[in-house]
Amino acid sequence: MTGASKLHSLAYQRLFEATASLRKGAFFETLTPETPSCACCDRSWCEVEAPFQAVRYHYGKNGETEYVCLTCYTPRIPSEEMLGLERFNVTGKTRTPIYGKLGMLVGSGGIITPRSELYLTLPPKLFEKYREGEFGQQGRLSTQKSLVRLISLLSQGALDPLVDGFVYIENWGRKVDVLMRQLTPTYSLHEVWCNSDRGVRVMNLHAMLLTAEQLHQQGLHKKAGSIVFWKPILDAAEGHRDDKAFEKWLAKVPEPAALMQSLPLDPYDRLQLPTVLGVIMDFLDDLLPYCHPKPFPALAQQTPSAPQQGALF
Ligand SMILES: [Zn+2]
């Protein structure tokens, strides 16, 4: 395995370790695969967490048979013990219990810490369904939004050391194959990889923290989550630049250059500013140390310098 694929593979390793209890006692048959690699994550059978163990899987009733690795199969395992009863399937007079699966937690998120602990965020209805399960009993479930949970775990130090890698799942959704195909770990707040069943996108959380720090220092704390305050920046990020509105906006900011310097570069990140900053501000005191982390001596030379964030649009 190359160094790069080893780094990438860590997300699968974390998920595999965090879900050992979910596979224990679950019924599924493993076999020796005849294909070169997992049909889902595409890693070769010697690279996956349970080498040369495959599970047969069909998408839907008419789907072709595929061979997936145990890690990619795990979100498809129904778990009575770890989650609990999802619903009963009624056909005629028979009621069959259907148990919850990670891969069917629509509107739910997950964070796997560097110690491979899985935290789940669920909408209230799902939370009520699964609170008696083992994950619920271990205090791993919450009704917070996934971003709020991520930032609160960060503020508690639960994601330290960041260089060991954590996994952020924004939404498990329904398309577990899409989620598992590109599961990407995060090693730095400059590049937080947001995994979902629509694919993976990156967010510069570090720039958001610097922006929050600036707002705090400039007495603009209360404006952080306000869409009205950020409007000229949001409009520009969407390609509708309004110079007059922007000048007015600058006049409201005590030190505009410093604030502009801190903003993330990516327009998509800028569109998230009110949402993400609204959350960050609630935890700001505990997050400030992440704004200017002391570099690890061994990493200091390898880390590329941060991109300049001063560009206006
Ligand atoms: Zn796989």
PDB file of C-alpha atoms and ligand atoms in Angstrom:
ATOM      1  CA  MET A   1       0.000   0.000   0.000  1.00  0.00           C
ATOM      2  CA  THR A   2       1.341   3.471  -0.808  1.00  0.00           C
ATOM      3  CA  GLY A   3       1.632   6.127   1.886  1.00  0.00           C
ATOM      4  CA  ALA A   4      -1.236   8.124   0.377  1.00  0.00           C
ATOM      5  CA  SER A   5      -3.629   5.185   0.237  1.00  0.00           C
ATOM      6  CA  LYS A   6      -2.637   4.226   3.776  1.00  0.00           C
ATOM      7  CA  LEU A   7      -3.624   7.714   4.968  1.00  0.00           C
ATOM      8  CA  HIS A   8      -6.889   7.447   3.060  1.00  0.00           C
ATOM      9  CA  SER A   9      -7.578   3.939   4.328  1.00  0.00           C
ATOM     10  CA  LEU A  10      -7.583   5.227   7.895  1.00  0.00           C
ATOM     11  CA  ALA A  11     -11.244   6.268   7.599  1.00  0.00           C
ATOM     12  CA  TYR A  12     -12.176   2.640   6.927  1.00  0.00           C
ATOM     13  CA  GLN A  13      -9.958   1.433   9.748  1.00  0.00           C
ATOM     14  CA  ARG A  14     -11.592   3.848  12.191  1.00  0.00           C
ATOM     15  CA  LEU A  15     -15.086   2.784  11.125  1.00  0.00           C
ATOM     16  CA  PHE A  16     -14.134  -0.888  11.344  1.00  0.00           C
ATOM     17  CA  GLU A  17     -12.738  -0.506  14.873  1.00  0.00           C
ATOM     18  CA  ALA A  18     -15.640   1.664  16.042  1.00  0.00           C
ATOM     19  CA  THR A  19     -18.212  -0.907  14.901  1.00  0.00           C
ATOM     20  CA  ALA A  20     -16.690  -4.156  16.197  1.00  0.00           C
ATOM     21  CA  SER A  21     -19.594  -4.518  18.648  1.00  0.00           C
ATOM     22  CA  LEU A  22     -22.069  -4.142  15.819  1.00  0.00           C
ATOM     23  CA  ARG A  23     -20.616  -7.121  13.911  1.00  0.00           C
ATOM     24  CA  LYS A  24     -20.403  -9.274  17.024  1.00  0.00           C
ATOM     25  CA  GLY A  25     -23.362 -11.631  17.071  1.00  0.00           C
ATOM     26  CA  ALA A  26     -24.657 -10.379  13.714  1.00  0.00           C
ATOM     27  CA  PHE A  27     -25.427 -13.052  11.177  1.00  0.00           C
ATOM     28  CA  PHE A  28     -23.603 -12.814   7.870  1.00  0.00           C
ATOM     29  CA  GLU A  29     -21.556 -15.229   5.886  1.00  0.00           C
ATOM     30  CA  THR A  30     -18.073 -14.393   4.735  1.00  0.00           C
ATOM     31  CA  LEU A  31     -16.372 -16.097   1.830  1.00  0.00           C
ATOM     32  CA  THR A  32     -13.098 -15.935  -0.052  1.00  0.00           C
ATOM     33  CA  PRO A  33     -13.624 -13.467  -2.888  1.00  0.00           C
ATOM     34  CA  GLU A  34     -12.786 -14.237  -6.510  1.00  0.00           C
ATOM     35  CA  THR A  35     -12.773 -10.585  -7.555  1.00  0.00           C
ATOM     36  CA  PRO A  36      -9.601  -8.438  -7.279  1.00  0.00           C
ATOM     37  CA  SER A  37     -11.063  -5.839  -4.923  1.00  0.00           C
ATOM     38  CA  CYS A  38     -14.069  -4.747  -2.847  1.00  0.00           C
ATOM     39  CA  ALA A  39     -16.927  -3.701  -5.162  1.00  0.00           C
ATOM     40  CA  CYS A  40     -17.625  -0.704  -2.933  1.00  0.00           C
ATOM     41  CA  CYS A  41     -14.375   0.908  -1.722  1.00  0.00           C
ATOM     42  CA  ASP A  42     -12.319  -0.652  -4.523  1.00  0.00           C
ATOM     43  CA  ARG A  43      -9.439  -1.525  -2.206  1.00  0.00           C
ATOM     44  CA  SER A  44      -7.703  -4.813  -2.900  1.00  0.00           C
ATOM     45  CA  TRP A  45      -8.511  -7.704  -0.596  1.00  0.00           C
ATOM     46  CA  CYS A  46      -5.111  -7.558   1.074  1.00  0.00           C
ATOM     47  CA  GLU A  47      -5.596  -3.874   1.992  1.00  0.00           C
ATOM     48  CA  VAL A  48      -8.967  -4.120   3.731  1.00  0.00           C
ATOM     49  CA  GLU A  49      -9.377  -4.435   7.505  1.00  0.00           C
ATOM     50  CA  ALA A  50     -10.452  -8.091   7.378  1.00  0.00           C
ATOM     51  CA  PRO A  51      -8.200  -9.303   4.550  1.00  0.00           C
ATOM     52  CA  PHE A  52      -9.665 -11.753   2.012  1.00  0.00           C
ATOM     53  CA  GLN A  53     -13.042 -11.867   3.735  1.00  0.00           C
ATOM     54  CA  ALA A  54     -15.915 -10.823   1.519  1.00  0.00           C
ATOM     55  CA  VAL A  55     -19.673 -10.632   1.961  1.00  0.00           C
ATOM     56  CA  ARG A  56     -22.074 -11.243  -0.908  1.00  0.00           C
ATOM     57  CA  TYR A  57     -24.370  -8.302  -1.457  1.00  0.00           C
ATOM     58  CA  HIS A  58     -27.182  -7.389  -3.878  1.00  0.00           C
ATOM     59  CA  TYR A  59     -28.532  -3.927  -4.504  1.00  0.00           C
ATOM     60  CA  GLY A  60     -32.285  -4.415  -4.416  1.00  0.00           C
ATOM     61  CA  LYS A  61     -34.049  -7.571  -5.535  1.00  0.00           C
ATOM     62  CA  ASN A  62     -32.673  -7.676  -9.053  1.00  0.00           C
ATOM     63  CA  GLY A  63     -29.228  -6.283  -8.324  1.00  0.00           C
ATOM     64  CA  GLU A  64     -26.156  -8.141  -9.452  1.00  0.00           C
ATOM     65  CA  THR A  65     -24.199 -10.043  -6.813  1.00  0.00           C
ATOM     66  CA  GLU A  66     -21.280  -8.019  -5.535  1.00  0.00           C
ATOM     67  CA  TYR A  67     -18.515  -8.836  -3.107  1.00  0.00           C
ATOM     68  CA  VAL A  68     -17.841  -6.187  -0.512  1.00  0.00           C
ATOM     69  CA  CYS A  69     -15.328  -6.007   2.322  1.00  0.00           C
ATOM     70  CA  LEU A  70     -16.484  -6.324   5.928  1.00  0.00           C
ATOM     71  CA  THR A  71     -15.992  -2.603   6.547  1.00  0.00           C
ATOM     72  CA  CYS A  72     -18.202  -1.603   3.605  1.00  0.00           C
ATOM     73  CA  TYR A  73     -20.726  -4.223   4.650  1.00  0.00           C
ATOM     74  CA  THR A  74     -20.968  -3.042   8.261  1.00  0.00           C
ATOM     75  CA  PRO A  75     -23.388  -0.096   7.680  1.00  0.00           C
ATOM     76  CA  ARG A  76     -25.741  -2.632   6.061  1.00  0.00           C
ATOM     77  CA  ILE A  77     -25.913  -4.859   9.155  1.00  0.00           C
ATOM     78  CA  PRO A  78     -29.173  -4.600  11.119  1.00  0.00           C
ATOM     79  CA  SER A  79     -28.397  -4.339  14.813  1.00  0.00           C
ATOM     80  CA  GLU A  80     -30.941  -5.114  17.481  1.00  0.00           C
ATOM     81  CA  GLU A  81     -28.391  -4.781  20.244  1.00  0.00           C
ATOM     82  CA  MET A  82     -26.469  -1.619  19.278  1.00  0.00           C
ATOM     83  CA  LEU A  83     -29.385   0.361  17.778  1.00  0.00           C
ATOM     84  CA  GLY A  84     -32.743  -1.385  18.236  1.00  0.00           C
ATOM     85  CA  LEU A  85     -36.077  -1.869  16.526  1.00  0.00           C
ATOM     86  CA  GLU A  86     -36.694   0.331  13.509  1.00  0.00           C
ATOM     87  CA  ARG A  87     -40.188  -1.000  12.646  1.00  0.00           C
ATOM     88  CA  PHE A  88     -42.203  -4.125  12.000  1.00  0.00           C
ATOM     89  CA  ASN A  89     -42.633  -5.343   8.465  1.00  0.00           C
ATOM     90  CA  VAL A  90     -46.184  -6.656   8.203  1.00  0.00           C
ATOM     91  CA  THR A  91     -47.143  -9.130   5.484  1.00  0.00           C
ATOM     92  CA  GLY A  92     -50.523 -10.796   6.039  1.00  0.00           C
ATOM     93  CA  LYS A  93     -50.489 -12.028   9.601  1.00  0.00           C
ATOM     94  CA  THR A  94     -46.709 -12.063  10.031  1.00  0.00           C
ATOM     95  CA  ARG A  95     -44.863  -9.248  11.693  1.00  0.00           C
ATOM     96  CA  THR A  96     -41.139  -9.263  11.087  1.00  0.00           C
ATOM     97  CA  PRO A  97     -38.983  -6.956  13.203  1.00  0.00           C
ATOM     98  CA  ILE A  98     -36.631  -4.730  11.199  1.00  0.00           C
ATOM     99  CA  TYR A  99     -33.657  -3.436  13.155  1.00  0.00           C
ATOM    100  CA  GLY A 100     -31.723  -0.215  12.658  1.00  0.00           C
ATOM    101  CA  LYS A 101     -28.680  -0.013  10.375  1.00  0.00           C
ATOM    102  CA  LEU A 102     -26.061   2.711  10.225  1.00  0.00           C
ATOM    103  CA  GLY A 103     -26.541   2.909   6.472  1.00  0.00           C
ATOM    104  CA  MET A 104     -30.230   3.776   6.820  1.00  0.00           C
ATOM    105  CA  LEU A 105     -29.958   6.624   9.303  1.00  0.00           C
ATOM    106  CA  VAL A 106     -31.459   9.288   7.076  1.00  0.00           C
ATOM    107  CA  GLY A 107     -30.756  12.819   8.285  1.00  0.00           C
ATOM    108  CA  SER A 108     -28.252  11.480  10.840  1.00  0.00           C
ATOM    109  CA  GLY A 109     -24.541  12.058  11.193  1.00  0.00           C
ATOM    110  CA  GLY A 110     -21.573  10.421  12.834  1.00  0.00           C
ATOM    111  CA  ILE A 111     -18.157  11.262  14.179  1.00  0.00           C
ATOM    112  CA  ILE A 112     -15.440   8.672  14.788  1.00  0.00           C
ATOM    113  CA  THR A 113     -12.716   9.969  17.071  1.00  0.00           C
ATOM    114  CA  PRO A 114      -8.980   9.172  16.852  1.00  0.00           C
ATOM    115  CA  ARG A 115      -9.691   6.556  19.562  1.00  0.00           C
ATOM    116  CA  SER A 116     -12.248   4.974  17.208  1.00  0.00           C
ATOM    117  CA  GLU A 117     -15.276   5.931  19.301  1.00  0.00           C
ATOM    118  CA  LEU A 118     -18.438   6.406  17.279  1.00  0.00           C
ATOM    119  CA  TYR A 119     -20.839   9.234  18.130  1.00  0.00           C
ATOM    120  CA  LEU A 120     -24.163   9.390  16.298  1.00  0.00           C
ATOM    121  CA  THR A 121     -26.412  12.386  15.772  1.00  0.00           C
ATOM    122  CA  LEU A 122     -30.036  11.532  15.088  1.00  0.00           C
ATOM    123  CA  PRO A 123     -33.264  13.396  14.394  1.00  0.00           C
ATOM    124  CA  PRO A 124     -35.506  13.265  17.526  1.00  0.00           C
ATOM    125  CA  LYS A 125     -37.717  10.465  16.117  1.00  0.00           C
ATOM    126  CA  LEU A 126     -34.759   8.167  15.476  1.00  0.00           C
ATOM    127  CA  PHE A 127     -33.184   9.136  18.788  1.00  0.00           C
ATOM    128  CA  GLU A 128     -36.336   7.960  20.604  1.00  0.00           C
ATOM    129  CA  LYS A 129     -36.288   4.695  18.633  1.00  0.00           C
ATOM    130  CA  TYR A 130     -32.691   3.837  19.385  1.00  0.00           C
ATOM    131  CA  ARG A 131     -32.017   5.394  22.803  1.00  0.00           C
ATOM    132  CA  GLU A 132     -32.432   2.037  24.602  1.00  0.00           C
ATOM    133  CA  GLY A 133     -29.871   0.346  22.340  1.00  0.00           C
ATOM    134  CA  GLU A 134     -26.279  -0.162  23.405  1.00  0.00           C
ATOM    135  CA  PHE A 135     -25.002   2.986  21.616  1.00  0.00           C
ATOM    136  CA  GLY A 136     -27.720   4.953  23.405  1.00  0.00           C
ATOM    137  CA  GLN A 137     -26.802   3.434  26.771  1.00  0.00           C
ATOM    138  CA  GLN A 138     -23.154   4.335  26.186  1.00  0.00           C
ATOM    139  CA  GLY A 139     -24.131   7.997  25.709  1.00  0.00           C
ATOM    140  CA  ARG A 140     -23.113   7.933  22.042  1.00  0.00           C
ATOM    141  CA  LEU A 141     -26.400   9.276  20.644  1.00  0.00           C
ATOM    142  CA  SER A 142     -27.559  12.860  20.537  1.00  0.00           C
ATOM    143  CA  THR A 143     -30.141  14.982  18.781  1.00  0.00           C
ATOM    144  CA  GLN A 144     -27.594  17.679  17.979  1.00  0.00           C
ATOM    145  CA  LYS A 145     -26.978  18.426  14.301  1.00  0.00           C
ATOM    146  CA  SER A 146     -23.869  16.674  13.011  1.00  0.00           C
ATOM    147  CA  LEU A 147     -21.925  19.950  12.663  1.00  0.00           C
ATOM    148  CA  VAL A 148     -22.813  20.975  16.233  1.00  0.00           C
ATOM    149  CA  ARG A 149     -21.700  17.579  17.532  1.00  0.00           C
ATOM    150  CA  LEU A 150     -18.457  17.804  15.569  1.00  0.00           C
ATOM    151  CA  ILE A 151     -17.628  21.225  16.985  1.00  0.00           C
ATOM    152  CA  SER A 152     -18.664  20.302  20.518  1.00  0.00           C
ATOM    153  CA  LEU A 153     -16.466  17.170  20.431  1.00  0.00           C
ATOM    154  CA  LEU A 154     -13.606  19.293  19.100  1.00  0.00           C
ATOM    155  CA  SER A 155     -14.093  21.814  21.916  1.00  0.00           C
ATOM    156  CA  GLN A 156     -13.969  18.983  24.485  1.00  0.00           C
ATOM    157  CA  GLY A 157     -10.655  17.734  23.098  1.00  0.00           C
ATOM    158  CA  ALA A 158     -12.284  14.443  21.970  1.00  0.00           C
ATOM    159  CA  LEU A 159     -10.755  14.772  18.489  1.00  0.00           C
ATOM    160  CA  ASP A 160      -7.191  15.214  19.753  1.00  0.00           C
ATOM    161  CA  PRO A 161      -4.630  14.550  18.509  1.00  0.00           C
ATOM    162  CA  LEU A 162      -5.984  15.710  15.163  1.00  0.00           C
ATOM    163  CA  VAL A 163      -2.976  14.266  13.319  1.00  0.00           C
ATOM    164  CA  ASP A 164      -4.135  10.782  14.324  1.00  0.00           C
ATOM    165  CA  GLY A 165      -7.206  11.293  12.164  1.00  0.00           C
ATOM    166  CA  PHE A 166     -10.949  11.344  12.744  1.00  0.00           C
ATOM    167  CA  VAL A 167     -13.927  10.729  10.477  1.00  0.00           C
ATOM    168  CA  TYR A 168     -16.813  13.130  10.030  1.00  0.00           C
ATOM    169  CA  ILE A 169     -20.012  11.777   8.487  1.00  0.00           C
ATOM    170  CA  GLU A 170     -22.397  14.615   7.769  1.00  0.00           C
ATOM    171  CA  ASN A 171     -25.236  12.323   6.735  1.00  0.00           C
ATOM    172  CA  TRP A 172     -25.369   8.529   6.567  1.00  0.00           C
ATOM    173  CA  GLY A 173     -28.338   8.882   4.226  1.00  0.00           C
ATOM    174  CA  ARG A 174     -29.688   5.987   2.210  1.00  0.00           C
ATOM    175  CA  LYS A 175     -26.963   5.457  -0.368  1.00  0.00           C
ATOM    176  CA  VAL A 176     -24.403   3.673   1.718  1.00  0.00           C
ATOM    177  CA  ASP A 177     -22.450   2.615  -1.389  1.00  0.00           C
ATOM    178  CA  VAL A 178     -21.770   6.255  -2.277  1.00  0.00           C
ATOM    179  CA  LEU A 179     -20.792   7.069   1.314  1.00  0.00           C
ATOM    180  CA  MET A 180     -18.461   4.090   1.657  1.00  0.00           C
ATOM    181  CA  ARG A 181     -16.879   4.444  -1.786  1.00  0.00           C
ATOM    182  CA  GLN A 182     -15.079   7.632  -0.822  1.00  0.00           C
ATOM    183  CA  LEU A 183     -14.972   7.619   2.972  1.00  0.00           C
ATOM    184  CA  THR A 184     -12.261  10.188   3.758  1.00  0.00           C
ATOM    185  CA  PRO A 185     -10.520  10.888   7.064  1.00  0.00           C
ATOM    186  CA  THR A 186      -9.600  14.312   8.451  1.00  0.00           C
ATOM    187  CA  TYR A 187      -6.127  15.089   9.788  1.00  0.00           C
ATOM    188  CA  SER A 188      -6.281  18.872   9.964  1.00  0.00           C
ATOM    189  CA  LEU A 189      -8.868  21.582  10.541  1.00  0.00           C
ATOM    190  CA  HIS A 190      -7.654  23.195   7.296  1.00  0.00           C
ATOM    191  CA  GLU A 191      -9.267  20.302   5.450  1.00  0.00           C
ATOM    192  CA  VAL A 192     -12.242  18.794   7.240  1.00  0.00           C
ATOM    193  CA  TRP A 193     -13.709  16.128   4.952  1.00  0.00           C
ATOM    194  CA  CYS A 194     -17.503  16.041   5.193  1.00  0.00           C
ATOM    195  CA  ASN A 195     -18.672  12.576   4.123  1.00  0.00           C
ATOM    196  CA  SER A 196     -22.263  11.934   3.092  1.00  0.00           C
ATOM    197  CA  ASP A 197     -24.331   9.731   0.819  1.00  0.00           C
ATOM    198  CA  ARG A 198     -23.941  12.452  -1.810  1.00  0.00           C
ATOM    199  CA  GLY A 199     -20.167  12.145  -1.780  1.00  0.00           C
ATOM    200  CA  VAL A 200     -17.428  14.004   0.048  1.00  0.00           C
ATOM    201  CA  ARG A 201     -16.611  17.715   0.241  1.00  0.00           C
ATOM    202  CA  VAL A 202     -13.945  19.615   2.085  1.00  0.00           C
ATOM    203  CA  MET A 203     -14.371  22.499   4.544  1.00  0.00           C
ATOM    204  CA  ASN A 204     -11.701  24.835   5.889  1.00  0.00           C
ATOM    205  CA  LEU A 205     -12.772  24.861   9.529  1.00  0.00           C
ATOM    206  CA  HIS A 206      -9.501  26.495  10.560  1.00  0.00           C
ATOM    207  CA  ALA A 207     -10.332  29.628   8.511  1.00  0.00           C
ATOM    208  CA  MET A 208     -13.793  29.647  10.104  1.00  0.00           C
ATOM    209  CA  LEU A 209     -12.151  29.581  13.549  1.00  0.00           C
ATOM    210  CA  LEU A 210      -9.852  32.466  12.600  1.00  0.00           C
ATOM    211  CA  THR A 211     -12.905  34.384  11.368  1.00  0.00           C
ATOM    212  CA  ALA A 212     -14.678  33.684  14.653  1.00  0.00           C
ATOM    213  CA  GLU A 213     -11.636  34.907  16.555  1.00  0.00           C
ATOM    214  CA  GLN A 214     -11.640  38.131  14.528  1.00  0.00           C
ATOM    215  CA  LEU A 215     -15.356  38.708  15.087  1.00  0.00           C
ATOM    216  CA  HIS A 216     -14.803  38.190  18.786  1.00  0.00           C
ATOM    217  CA  GLN A 217     -11.844  40.580  18.921  1.00  0.00           C
ATOM    218  CA  GLN A 218     -13.709  43.227  16.917  1.00  0.00           C
ATOM    219  CA  GLY A 219     -16.828  43.110  19.092  1.00  0.00           C
ATOM    220  CA  LEU A 220     -18.907  41.512  16.323  1.00  0.00           C
ATOM    221  CA  HIS A 221     -19.634  38.343  18.285  1.00  0.00           C
ATOM    222  CA  LYS A 222     -23.406  38.704  17.897  1.00  0.00           C
ATOM    223  CA  LYS A 223     -23.191  39.090  14.106  1.00  0.00           C
ATOM    224  CA  ALA A 224     -21.469  35.748  13.563  1.00  0.00           C
ATOM    225  CA  GLY A 225     -24.551  33.715  12.683  1.00  0.00           C
ATOM    226  CA  SER A 226     -26.466  36.517  10.974  1.00  0.00           C
ATOM    227  CA  ILE A 227     -27.279  36.020   7.291  1.00  0.00           C
ATOM    228  CA  VAL A 228     -28.096  39.746   7.057  1.00  0.00           C
ATOM    229  CA  PHE A 229     -24.620  40.687   8.318  1.00  0.00           C
ATOM    230  CA  TRP A 230     -22.850  38.388   5.853  1.00  0.00           C
ATOM    231  CA  LYS A 231     -25.087  39.199   2.877  1.00  0.00           C
ATOM    232  CA  PRO A 232     -22.517  41.034   0.686  1.00  0.00           C
ATOM    233  CA  ILE A 233     -20.019  38.203   1.229  1.00  0.00           C
ATOM    234  CA  LEU A 234     -22.639  35.521   0.554  1.00  0.00           C
ATOM    235  CA  ASP A 235     -23.892  37.308  -2.576  1.00  0.00           C
ATOM    236  CA  ALA A 236     -20.335  37.610  -3.908  1.00  0.00           C
ATOM    237  CA  ALA A 237     -19.705  33.933  -3.203  1.00  0.00           C
ATOM    238  CA  GLU A 238     -22.725  33.183  -5.366  1.00  0.00           C
ATOM    239  CA  GLY A 239     -21.342  35.388  -8.127  1.00  0.00           C
ATOM    240  CA  HIS A 240     -23.496  38.478  -7.439  1.00  0.00           C
ATOM    241  CA  ARG A 241     -20.935  41.039  -6.406  1.00  0.00           C
ATOM    242  CA  ASP A 242     -22.367  44.331  -5.189  1.00  0.00           C
ATOM    243  CA  ASP A 243     -19.572  46.861  -4.606  1.00  0.00           C
ATOM    244  CA  LYS A 244     -21.777  49.442  -2.894  1.00  0.00           C
ATOM    245  CA  ALA A 245     -23.195  46.959  -0.409  1.00  0.00           C
ATOM    246  CA  PHE A 246     -19.691  45.672   0.192  1.00  0.00           C
ATOM    247  CA  GLU A 247     -18.341  49.172   0.947  1.00  0.00           C
ATOM    248  CA  LYS A 248     -21.187  49.750   3.395  1.00  0.00           C
ATOM    249  CA  TRP A 249     -20.364  46.431   5.000  1.00  0.00           C
ATOM    250  CA  LEU A 250     -16.680  47.339   5.338  1.00  0.00           C
ATOM    251  CA  ALA A 251     -17.642  50.546   7.115  1.00  0.00           C
ATOM    252  CA  LYS A 252     -19.407  48.492   9.805  1.00  0.00           C
ATOM    253  CA  VAL A 253     -16.315  46.421  10.548  1.00  0.00           C
ATOM    254  CA  PRO A 254     -13.685  48.004  12.856  1.00  0.00           C
ATOM    255  CA  GLU A 255     -10.748  46.222  11.182  1.00  0.00           C
ATOM    256  CA  PRO A 256     -11.968  45.043   7.784  1.00  0.00           C
ATOM    257  CA  ALA A 257      -8.567  43.934   6.449  1.00  0.00           C
ATOM    258  CA  ALA A 258      -7.991  41.577   9.362  1.00  0.00           C
ATOM    259  CA  LEU A 259     -11.474  40.089   9.024  1.00  0.00           C
ATOM    260  CA  MET A 260     -11.142  39.622   5.247  1.00  0.00           C
ATOM    261  CA  GLN A 261      -7.760  38.016   5.777  1.00  0.00           C
ATOM    262  CA  SER A 262      -9.291  35.392   8.002  1.00  0.00           C
ATOM    263  CA  LEU A 263     -12.193  34.354   5.743  1.00  0.00           C
ATOM    264  CA  PRO A 264     -12.024  30.992   3.969  1.00  0.00           C
ATOM    265  CA  LEU A 265     -11.138  31.234   0.284  1.00  0.00           C
ATOM    266  CA  ASP A 266     -13.569  28.743  -1.120  1.00  0.00           C
ATOM    267  CA  PRO A 267     -16.946  30.290  -2.112  1.00  0.00           C
ATOM    268  CA  TYR A 268     -18.730  27.181  -0.855  1.00  0.00           C
ATOM    269  CA  ASP A 269     -17.109  27.621   2.567  1.00  0.00           C
ATOM    270  CA  ARG A 270     -18.089  31.293   2.540  1.00  0.00           C
ATOM    271  CA  LEU A 271     -21.710  30.340   1.916  1.00  0.00           C
ATOM    272  CA  GLN A 272     -21.557  28.268   5.117  1.00  0.00           C
ATOM    273  CA  LEU A 273     -20.210  31.166   7.221  1.00  0.00           C
ATOM    274  CA  PRO A 274     -23.414  32.090   9.125  1.00  0.00           C
ATOM    275  CA  THR A 275     -24.246  28.439   9.846  1.00  0.00           C
ATOM    276  CA  VAL A 276     -20.794  27.338  10.948  1.00  0.00           C
ATOM    277  CA  LEU A 277     -19.905  30.547  12.822  1.00  0.00           C
ATOM    278  CA  GLY A 278     -23.252  30.449  14.639  1.00  0.00           C
ATOM    279  CA  VAL A 279     -22.167  27.090  16.055  1.00  0.00           C
ATOM    280  CA  ILE A 280     -18.518  27.992  16.685  1.00  0.00           C
ATOM    281  CA  MET A 281     -19.413  31.051  18.777  1.00  0.00           C
ATOM    282  CA  ASP A 282     -21.138  28.857  21.383  1.00  0.00           C
ATOM    283  CA  PHE A 283     -17.865  27.006  22.007  1.00  0.00           C
ATOM    284  CA  LEU A 284     -15.393  29.761  21.173  1.00  0.00           C
ATOM    285  CA  ASP A 285     -13.392  29.838  24.416  1.00  0.00           C
ATOM    286  CA  ASP A 286     -12.501  26.155  24.107  1.00  0.00           C
ATOM    287  CA  LEU A 287     -11.813  26.429  20.387  1.00  0.00           C
ATOM    288  CA  LEU A 288      -9.406  29.376  20.456  1.00  0.00           C
ATOM    289  CA  PRO A 289      -6.372  27.117  21.090  1.00  0.00           C
ATOM    290  CA  TYR A 290      -7.073  25.491  17.694  1.00  0.00           C
ATOM    291  CA  CYS A 291      -6.712  28.859  15.933  1.00  0.00           C
ATOM    292  CA  HIS A 292      -2.980  28.979  16.517  1.00  0.00           C
ATOM    293  CA  PRO A 293      -1.879  25.432  17.346  1.00  0.00           C
ATOM    294  CA  LYS A 294       1.711  24.781  18.253  1.00  0.00           C
ATOM    295  CA  PRO A 295       3.175  22.813  15.355  1.00  0.00           C
ATOM    296  CA  PHE A 296       4.366  19.314  16.118  1.00  0.00           C
ATOM    297  CA  PRO A 297       8.153  19.399  15.769  1.00  0.00           C
ATOM    298  CA  ALA A 298       8.169  16.430  13.370  1.00  0.00           C
ATOM    299  CA  LEU A 299       5.422  17.873  11.228  1.00  0.00           C
ATOM    300  CA  ALA A 300       6.486  21.487  11.161  1.00  0.00           C
ATOM    301  CA  GLN A 301       8.717  21.008   8.128  1.00  0.00           C
ATOM    302  CA  GLN A 302       6.252  18.925   6.122  1.00  0.00           C
ATOM    303  CA  THR A 303       3.193  21.112   6.607  1.00  0.00           C
ATOM    304  CA  PRO A 304       2.691  23.398   3.595  1.00  0.00           C
ATOM    305  CA  SER A 305       2.125  27.002   4.525  1.00  0.00           C
ATOM    306  CA  ALA A 306      -1.538  27.930   4.762  1.00  0.00           C
ATOM    307  CA  PRO A 307      -3.002  29.526   1.620  1.00  0.00           C
ATOM    308  CA  GLN A 308      -3.391  33.280   1.754  1.00  0.00           C
ATOM    309  CA  GLN A 309      -6.939  34.051   2.707  1.00  0.00           C
ATOM    310  CA  GLY A 310      -6.879  37.760   2.032  1.00  0.00           C
ATOM    311  CA  ALA A 311      -8.552  37.708  -1.383  1.00  0.00           C
ATOM    312  CA  LEU A 312     -11.839  39.570  -1.364  1.00  0.00           C
ATOM    313  CA  PHE A 313     -13.755  37.449  -3.857  1.00  0.00           C
TER     314      PHE A 313
HETATM  315 ZN    ZN B   1     -14.824  -2.081   0.929  1.00  0.00          ZN
END
